mmCIF file of C-alpha atoms in Angstrom:
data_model
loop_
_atom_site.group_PDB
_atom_site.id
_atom_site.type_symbol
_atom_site.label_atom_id
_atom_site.label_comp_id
_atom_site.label_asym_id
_atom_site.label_seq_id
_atom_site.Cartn_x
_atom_site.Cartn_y
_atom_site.Cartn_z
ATOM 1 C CA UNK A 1 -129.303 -122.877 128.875
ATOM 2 C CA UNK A 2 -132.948 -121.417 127.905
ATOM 3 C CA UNK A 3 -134.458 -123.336 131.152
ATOM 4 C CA UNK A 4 -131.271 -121.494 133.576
ATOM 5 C CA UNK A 5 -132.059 -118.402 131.859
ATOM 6 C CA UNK A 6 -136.019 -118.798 132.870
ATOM 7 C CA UNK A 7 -135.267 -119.687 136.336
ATOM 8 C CA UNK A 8 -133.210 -116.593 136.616
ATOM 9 C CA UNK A 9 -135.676 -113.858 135.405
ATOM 10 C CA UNK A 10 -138.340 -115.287 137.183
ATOM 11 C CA UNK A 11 -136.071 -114.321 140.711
ATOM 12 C CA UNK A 12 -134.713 -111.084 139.807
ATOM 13 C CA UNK A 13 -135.592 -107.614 137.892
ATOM 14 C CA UNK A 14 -133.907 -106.776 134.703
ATOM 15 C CA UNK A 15 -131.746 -103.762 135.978
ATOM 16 C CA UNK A 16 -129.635 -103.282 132.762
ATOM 17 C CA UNK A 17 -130.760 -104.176 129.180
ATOM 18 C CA UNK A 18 -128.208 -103.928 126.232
ATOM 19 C CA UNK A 19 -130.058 -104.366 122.609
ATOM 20 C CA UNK A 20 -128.114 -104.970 119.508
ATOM 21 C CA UNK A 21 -125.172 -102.607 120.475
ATOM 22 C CA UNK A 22 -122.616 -102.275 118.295
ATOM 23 C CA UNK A 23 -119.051 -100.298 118.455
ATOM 24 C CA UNK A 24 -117.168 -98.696 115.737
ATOM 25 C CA UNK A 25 -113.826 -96.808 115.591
ATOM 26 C CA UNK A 26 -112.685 -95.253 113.183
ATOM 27 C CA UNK A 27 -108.823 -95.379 112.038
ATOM 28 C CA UNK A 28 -108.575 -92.928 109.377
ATOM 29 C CA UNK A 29 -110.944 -94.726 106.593
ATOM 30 C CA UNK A 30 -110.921 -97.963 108.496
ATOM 31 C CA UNK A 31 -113.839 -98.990 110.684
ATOM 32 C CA UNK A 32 -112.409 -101.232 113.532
ATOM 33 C CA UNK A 33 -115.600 -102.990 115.626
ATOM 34 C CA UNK A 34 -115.146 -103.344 118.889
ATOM 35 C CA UNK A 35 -118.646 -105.126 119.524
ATOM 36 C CA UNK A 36 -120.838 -106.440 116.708
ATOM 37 C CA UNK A 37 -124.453 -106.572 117.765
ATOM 38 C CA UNK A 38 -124.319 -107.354 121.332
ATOM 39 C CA UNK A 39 -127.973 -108.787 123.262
ATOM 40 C CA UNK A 40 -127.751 -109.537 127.129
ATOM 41 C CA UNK A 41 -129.914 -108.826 129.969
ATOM 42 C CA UNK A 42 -127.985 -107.994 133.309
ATOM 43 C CA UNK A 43 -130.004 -109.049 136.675
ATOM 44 C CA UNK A 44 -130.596 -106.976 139.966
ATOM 45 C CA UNK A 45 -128.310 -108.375 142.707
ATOM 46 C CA UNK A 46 -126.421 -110.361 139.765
ATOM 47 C CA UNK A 47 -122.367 -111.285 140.110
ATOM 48 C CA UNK A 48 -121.964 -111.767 136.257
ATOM 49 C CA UNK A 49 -118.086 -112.220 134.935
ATOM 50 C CA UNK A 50 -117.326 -111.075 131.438
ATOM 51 C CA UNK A 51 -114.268 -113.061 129.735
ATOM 52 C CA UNK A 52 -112.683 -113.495 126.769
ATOM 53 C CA UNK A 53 -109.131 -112.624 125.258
ATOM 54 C CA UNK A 54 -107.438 -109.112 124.719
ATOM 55 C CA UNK A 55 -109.155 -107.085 121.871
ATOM 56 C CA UNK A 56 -112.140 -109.221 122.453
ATOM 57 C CA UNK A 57 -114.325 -106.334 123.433
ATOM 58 C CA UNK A 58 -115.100 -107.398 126.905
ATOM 59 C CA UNK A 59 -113.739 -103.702 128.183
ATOM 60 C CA UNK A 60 -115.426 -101.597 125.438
ATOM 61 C CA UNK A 61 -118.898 -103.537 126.704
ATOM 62 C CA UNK A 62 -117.697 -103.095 130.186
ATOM 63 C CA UNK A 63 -117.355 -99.542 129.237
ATOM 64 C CA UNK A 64 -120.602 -98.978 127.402
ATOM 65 C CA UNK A 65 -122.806 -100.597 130.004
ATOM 66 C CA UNK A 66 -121.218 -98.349 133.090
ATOM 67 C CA UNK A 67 -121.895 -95.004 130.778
ATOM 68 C CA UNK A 68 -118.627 -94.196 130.553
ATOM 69 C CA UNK A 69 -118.364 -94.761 126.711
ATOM 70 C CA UNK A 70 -121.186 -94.719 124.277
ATOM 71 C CA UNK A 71 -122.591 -97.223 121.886
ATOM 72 C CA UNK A 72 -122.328 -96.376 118.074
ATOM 73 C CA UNK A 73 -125.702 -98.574 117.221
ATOM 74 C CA UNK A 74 -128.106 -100.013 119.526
ATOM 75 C CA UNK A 75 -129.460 -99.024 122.679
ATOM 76 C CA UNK A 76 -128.495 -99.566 126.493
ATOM 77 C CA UNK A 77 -130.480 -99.093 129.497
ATOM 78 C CA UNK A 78 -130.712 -98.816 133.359
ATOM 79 C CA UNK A 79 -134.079 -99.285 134.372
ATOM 80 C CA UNK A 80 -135.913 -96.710 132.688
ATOM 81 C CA UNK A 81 -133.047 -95.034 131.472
ATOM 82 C CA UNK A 82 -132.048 -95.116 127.486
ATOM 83 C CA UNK A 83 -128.145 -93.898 128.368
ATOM 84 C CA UNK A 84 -127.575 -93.486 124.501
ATOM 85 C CA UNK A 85 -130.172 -90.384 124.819
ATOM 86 C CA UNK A 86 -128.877 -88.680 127.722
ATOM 87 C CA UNK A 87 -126.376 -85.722 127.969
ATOM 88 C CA UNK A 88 -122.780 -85.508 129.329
ATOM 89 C CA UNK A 89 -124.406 -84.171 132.122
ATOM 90 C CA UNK A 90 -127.268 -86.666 132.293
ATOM 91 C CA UNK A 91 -124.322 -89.613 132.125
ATOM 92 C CA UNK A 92 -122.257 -87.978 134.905
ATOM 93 C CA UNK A 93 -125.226 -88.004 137.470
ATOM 94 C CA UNK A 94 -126.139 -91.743 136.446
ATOM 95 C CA UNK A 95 -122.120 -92.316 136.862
ATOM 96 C CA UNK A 96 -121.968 -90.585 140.260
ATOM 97 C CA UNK A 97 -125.742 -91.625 141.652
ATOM 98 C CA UNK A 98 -126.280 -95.266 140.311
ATOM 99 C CA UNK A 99 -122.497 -97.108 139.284
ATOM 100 C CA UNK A 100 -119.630 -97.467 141.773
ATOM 101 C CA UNK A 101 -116.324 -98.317 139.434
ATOM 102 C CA UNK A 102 -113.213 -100.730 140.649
ATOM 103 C CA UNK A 103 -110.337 -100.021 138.435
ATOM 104 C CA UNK A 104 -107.076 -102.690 138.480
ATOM 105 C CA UNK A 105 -104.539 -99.304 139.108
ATOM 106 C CA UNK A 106 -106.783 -98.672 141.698
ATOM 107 C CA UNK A 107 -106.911 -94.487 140.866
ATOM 108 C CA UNK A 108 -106.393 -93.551 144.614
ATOM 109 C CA UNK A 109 -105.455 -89.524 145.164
ATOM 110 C CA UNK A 110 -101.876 -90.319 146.290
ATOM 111 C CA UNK A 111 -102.488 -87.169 148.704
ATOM 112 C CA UNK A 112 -105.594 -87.705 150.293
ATOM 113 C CA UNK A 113 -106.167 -90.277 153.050
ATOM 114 C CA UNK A 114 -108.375 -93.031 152.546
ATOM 115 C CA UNK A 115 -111.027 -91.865 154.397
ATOM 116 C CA UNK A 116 -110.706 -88.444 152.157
ATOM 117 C CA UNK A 117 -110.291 -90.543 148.936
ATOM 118 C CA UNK A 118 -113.851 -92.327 149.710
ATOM 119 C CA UNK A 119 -115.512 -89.258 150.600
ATOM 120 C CA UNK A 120 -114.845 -87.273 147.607
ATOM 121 C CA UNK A 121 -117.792 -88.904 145.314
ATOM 122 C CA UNK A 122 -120.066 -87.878 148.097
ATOM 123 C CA UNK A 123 -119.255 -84.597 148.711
ATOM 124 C CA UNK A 124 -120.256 -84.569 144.603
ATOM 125 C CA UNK A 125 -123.253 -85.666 144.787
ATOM 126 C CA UNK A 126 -123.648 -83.115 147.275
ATOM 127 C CA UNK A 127 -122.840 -84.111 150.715
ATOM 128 C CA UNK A 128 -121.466 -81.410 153.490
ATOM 129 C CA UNK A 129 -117.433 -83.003 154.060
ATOM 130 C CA UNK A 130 -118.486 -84.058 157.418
ATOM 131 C CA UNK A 131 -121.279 -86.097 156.341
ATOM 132 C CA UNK A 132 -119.297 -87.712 153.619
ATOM 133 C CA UNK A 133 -116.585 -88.137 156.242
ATOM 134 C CA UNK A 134 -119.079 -90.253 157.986
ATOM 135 C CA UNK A 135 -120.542 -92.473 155.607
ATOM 136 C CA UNK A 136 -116.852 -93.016 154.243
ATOM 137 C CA UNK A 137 -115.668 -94.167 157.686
ATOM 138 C CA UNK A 138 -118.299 -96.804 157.561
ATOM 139 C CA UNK A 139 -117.623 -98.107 154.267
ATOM 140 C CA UNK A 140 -114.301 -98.487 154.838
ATOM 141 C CA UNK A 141 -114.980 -100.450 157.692
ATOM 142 C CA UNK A 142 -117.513 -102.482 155.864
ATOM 143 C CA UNK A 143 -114.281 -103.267 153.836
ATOM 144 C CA UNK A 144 -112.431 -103.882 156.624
ATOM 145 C CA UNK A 145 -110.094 -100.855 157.190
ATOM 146 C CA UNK A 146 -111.383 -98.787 159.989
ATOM 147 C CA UNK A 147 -107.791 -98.812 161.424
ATOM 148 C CA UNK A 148 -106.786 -97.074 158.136
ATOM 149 C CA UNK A 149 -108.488 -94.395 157.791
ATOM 150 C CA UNK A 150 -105.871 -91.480 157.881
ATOM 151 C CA UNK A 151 -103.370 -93.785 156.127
ATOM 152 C CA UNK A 152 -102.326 -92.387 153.032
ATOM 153 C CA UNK A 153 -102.054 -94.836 149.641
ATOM 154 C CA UNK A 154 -98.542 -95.058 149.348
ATOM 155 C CA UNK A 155 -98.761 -96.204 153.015
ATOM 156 C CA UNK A 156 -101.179 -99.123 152.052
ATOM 157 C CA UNK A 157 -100.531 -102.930 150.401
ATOM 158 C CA UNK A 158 -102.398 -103.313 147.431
ATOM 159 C CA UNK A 159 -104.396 -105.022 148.167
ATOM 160 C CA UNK A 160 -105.430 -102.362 150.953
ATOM 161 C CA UNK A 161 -106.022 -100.053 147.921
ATOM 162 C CA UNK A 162 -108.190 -102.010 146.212
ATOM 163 C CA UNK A 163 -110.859 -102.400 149.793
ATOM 164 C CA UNK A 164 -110.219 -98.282 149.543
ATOM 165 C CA UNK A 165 -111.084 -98.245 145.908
ATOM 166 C CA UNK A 166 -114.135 -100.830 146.496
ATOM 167 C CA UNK A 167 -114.946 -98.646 149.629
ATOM 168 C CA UNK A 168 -115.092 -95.515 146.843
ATOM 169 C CA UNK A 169 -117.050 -97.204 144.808
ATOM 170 C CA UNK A 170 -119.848 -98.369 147.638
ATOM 171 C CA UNK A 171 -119.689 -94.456 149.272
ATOM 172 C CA UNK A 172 -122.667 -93.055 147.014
ATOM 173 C CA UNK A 173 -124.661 -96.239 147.694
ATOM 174 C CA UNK A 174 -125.007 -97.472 143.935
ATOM 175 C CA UNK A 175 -127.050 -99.995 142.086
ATOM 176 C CA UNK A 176 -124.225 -101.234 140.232
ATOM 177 C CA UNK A 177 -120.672 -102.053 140.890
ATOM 178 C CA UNK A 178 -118.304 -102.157 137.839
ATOM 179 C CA UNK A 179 -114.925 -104.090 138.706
ATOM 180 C CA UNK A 180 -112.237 -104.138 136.013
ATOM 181 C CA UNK A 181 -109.799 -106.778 136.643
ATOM 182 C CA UNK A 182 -110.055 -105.908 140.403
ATOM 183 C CA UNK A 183 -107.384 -108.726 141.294
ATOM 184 C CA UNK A 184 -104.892 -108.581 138.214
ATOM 185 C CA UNK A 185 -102.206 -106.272 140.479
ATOM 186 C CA UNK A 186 -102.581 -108.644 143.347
ATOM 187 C CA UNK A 187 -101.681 -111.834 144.673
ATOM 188 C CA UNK A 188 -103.423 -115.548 145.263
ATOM 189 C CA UNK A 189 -104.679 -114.271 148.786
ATOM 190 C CA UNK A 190 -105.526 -110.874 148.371
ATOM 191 C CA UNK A 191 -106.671 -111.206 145.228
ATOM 192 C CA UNK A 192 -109.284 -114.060 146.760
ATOM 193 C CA UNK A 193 -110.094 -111.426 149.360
ATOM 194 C CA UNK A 194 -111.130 -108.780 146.709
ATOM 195 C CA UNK A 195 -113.455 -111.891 145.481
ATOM 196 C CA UNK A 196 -114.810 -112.166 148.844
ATOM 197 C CA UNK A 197 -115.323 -108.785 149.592
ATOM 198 C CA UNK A 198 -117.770 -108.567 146.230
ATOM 199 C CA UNK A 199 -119.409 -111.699 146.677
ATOM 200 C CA UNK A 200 -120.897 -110.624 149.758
ATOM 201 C CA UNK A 201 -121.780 -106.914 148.287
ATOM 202 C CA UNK A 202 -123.856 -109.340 145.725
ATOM 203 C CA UNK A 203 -125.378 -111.790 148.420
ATOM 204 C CA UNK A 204 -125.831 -109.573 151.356
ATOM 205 C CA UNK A 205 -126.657 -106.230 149.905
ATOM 206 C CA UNK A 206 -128.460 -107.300 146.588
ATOM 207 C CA UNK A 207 -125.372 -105.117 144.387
ATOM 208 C CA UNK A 208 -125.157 -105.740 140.951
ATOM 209 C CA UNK A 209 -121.561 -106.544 140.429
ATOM 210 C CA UNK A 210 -119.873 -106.796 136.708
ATOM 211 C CA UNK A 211 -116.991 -107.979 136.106
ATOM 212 C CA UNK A 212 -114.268 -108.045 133.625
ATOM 213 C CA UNK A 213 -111.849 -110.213 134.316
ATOM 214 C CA UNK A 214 -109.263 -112.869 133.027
ATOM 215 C CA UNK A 215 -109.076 -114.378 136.411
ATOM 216 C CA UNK A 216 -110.397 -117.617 136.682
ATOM 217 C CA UNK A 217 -111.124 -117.594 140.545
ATOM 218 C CA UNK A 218 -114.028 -114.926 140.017
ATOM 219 C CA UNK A 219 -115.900 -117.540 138.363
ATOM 220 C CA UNK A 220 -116.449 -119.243 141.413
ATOM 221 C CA UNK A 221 -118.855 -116.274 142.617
ATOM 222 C CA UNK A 222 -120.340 -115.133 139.813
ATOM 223 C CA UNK A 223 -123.763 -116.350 139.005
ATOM 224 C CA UNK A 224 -122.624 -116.458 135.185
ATOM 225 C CA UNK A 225 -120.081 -116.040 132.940
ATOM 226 C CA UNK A 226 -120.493 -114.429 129.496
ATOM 227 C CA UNK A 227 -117.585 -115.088 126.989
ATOM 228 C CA UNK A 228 -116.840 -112.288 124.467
ATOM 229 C CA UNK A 229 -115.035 -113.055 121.273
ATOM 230 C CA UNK A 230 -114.412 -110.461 118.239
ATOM 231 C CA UNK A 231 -117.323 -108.356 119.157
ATOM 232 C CA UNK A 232 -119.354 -110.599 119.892
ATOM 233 C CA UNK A 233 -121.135 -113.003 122.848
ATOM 234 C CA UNK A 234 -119.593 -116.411 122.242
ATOM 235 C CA UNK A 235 -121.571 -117.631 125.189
ATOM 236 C CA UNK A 236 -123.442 -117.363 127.943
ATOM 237 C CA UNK A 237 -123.237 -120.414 130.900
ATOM 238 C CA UNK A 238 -124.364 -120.432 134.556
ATOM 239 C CA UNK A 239 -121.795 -120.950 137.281
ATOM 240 C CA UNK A 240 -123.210 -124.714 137.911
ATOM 241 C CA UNK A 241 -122.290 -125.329 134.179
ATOM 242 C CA UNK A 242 -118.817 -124.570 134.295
ATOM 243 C CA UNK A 243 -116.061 -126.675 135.498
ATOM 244 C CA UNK A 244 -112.845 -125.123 136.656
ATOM 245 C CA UNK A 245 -109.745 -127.080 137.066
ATOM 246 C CA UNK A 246 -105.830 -126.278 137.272
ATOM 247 C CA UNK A 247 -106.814 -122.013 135.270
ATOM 248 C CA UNK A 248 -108.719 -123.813 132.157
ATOM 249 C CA UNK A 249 -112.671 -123.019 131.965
ATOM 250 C CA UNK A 250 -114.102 -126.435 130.711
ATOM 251 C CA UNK A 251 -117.906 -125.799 129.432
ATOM 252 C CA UNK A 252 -119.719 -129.241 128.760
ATOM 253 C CA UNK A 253 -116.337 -130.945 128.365
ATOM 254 C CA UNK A 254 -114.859 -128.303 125.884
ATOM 255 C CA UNK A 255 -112.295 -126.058 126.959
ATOM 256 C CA UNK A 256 -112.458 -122.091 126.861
ATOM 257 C CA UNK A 257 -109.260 -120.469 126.472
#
């Protein structure tokens, strides 16, 4: 795995770096950690899948590498950017400027059209509402729903939400892409669609893309997989190392629930 990991670095920048981060709740005098001690380095232009059972802390790390929770120990960055340090504020312009977010309930304004539910994070960062209007139209084609664009959500499939949701996420132009279960609410098809559509962001536009997922088709894109059990990284494989047959993950001939 040390050799895969070499060949890696040496093609692509470090874009996110997580050091020893750690994750504690507290439940009245109890301390409940979510992740214990957590190392990985996270690749520009990377398609990287993190796994592992419920509670395992694969959405707190999720979380804590897209800024939208903070680490109780150890230190996360983006680029030059030590997130633990930063402000609310601070965090809210990396969230709006540098991350796009994919959410499985999709979070679509029911009221708003499509086109008006992409443009919204750019007329935030500071865009006049016809010039997010036009960059919004254009990601949503990228996604393929130009004919949709004054279709309200309730008047879309699901799937159709999610390309309007991924759409959202690409309107602001980020680094990073952070997809939470993106294909959990959808079926076989669409849900290999929603795979697609990322893939390509990753291949063809050199976006970051993170992952956390249970389904076992993402693993087919993703350039590796990292397994998170009780806090901690259980392990770390390329996609050439796994073998996928009939929904079980086989690593090296043993199995990964």
């Amino acid at each position: 795995m040390a050799e895969a990991a070499t060949k890696l670095d040496s093609k692509r920048d470090v874009l996110i770096e997580v050091r020893n981060v750690s994750k504690v709740y507290s439940l009245g005098k109890q301390k409940v950690y979510a992740l214990r001690g957590v190392t990985l380095d996270i690749h520009a232009g990377e398609y990287l899948s993190i796994m592992g059972p419920s509670g395992s802390g694969k959405s707190t790390l999720f979380n804590v590498i897209g800024a939208l929770d903070r680490a109780t120990e150890g230190d996360v960055r983006l680029k030059s950017l030590e997130l633990g340090k930063l402000t609310s504020r601070q965090l809210a312009y990396v969230r709006c400027n540098h991350v796009g977010y994919v959410f499985q309930a999709y979070n679509l304004i029911p009221a708003l059209t499509a086109l008006k539910n992409v443009s919204l994070p750019r007329i935030f960062m500071g865009a006049t509402p016809e010039q997010a209007d036009e960059v919004a139209a254009e990601r949503l084609r990228q996604v393929g729903l130009g004919h949709r664009l004054e279709h309200r959500p309730d008047e879309l499939s699901g799937g159709q939400q999610q390309r309007v949701a991924i759409a959202r996420a690409l309107v602001n132009d980020p680094a990073i892409i952070l997809a939470d279960e993106p294909t959990a609410n959808l079926d076989l098809h669409t849900g290999g669609e929603i795979i697609d559509i990322l893939e390509s962001l990753s291949r063809e536009s050199g976006v970051t893309i993170i992952t956390a997922t249970h389904d076992h088709k993402m693993l087919k894109s993703s350039d590796r997989v990292v397994y998170i059990r009780d806090g901690q990284i259980e392990k770390i494989e390329r996609r050439e190392e796994l073998e996928i047959v009939e929904g079980v993950i086989s690593v090296r001939g043993e199995h990964l629930e």
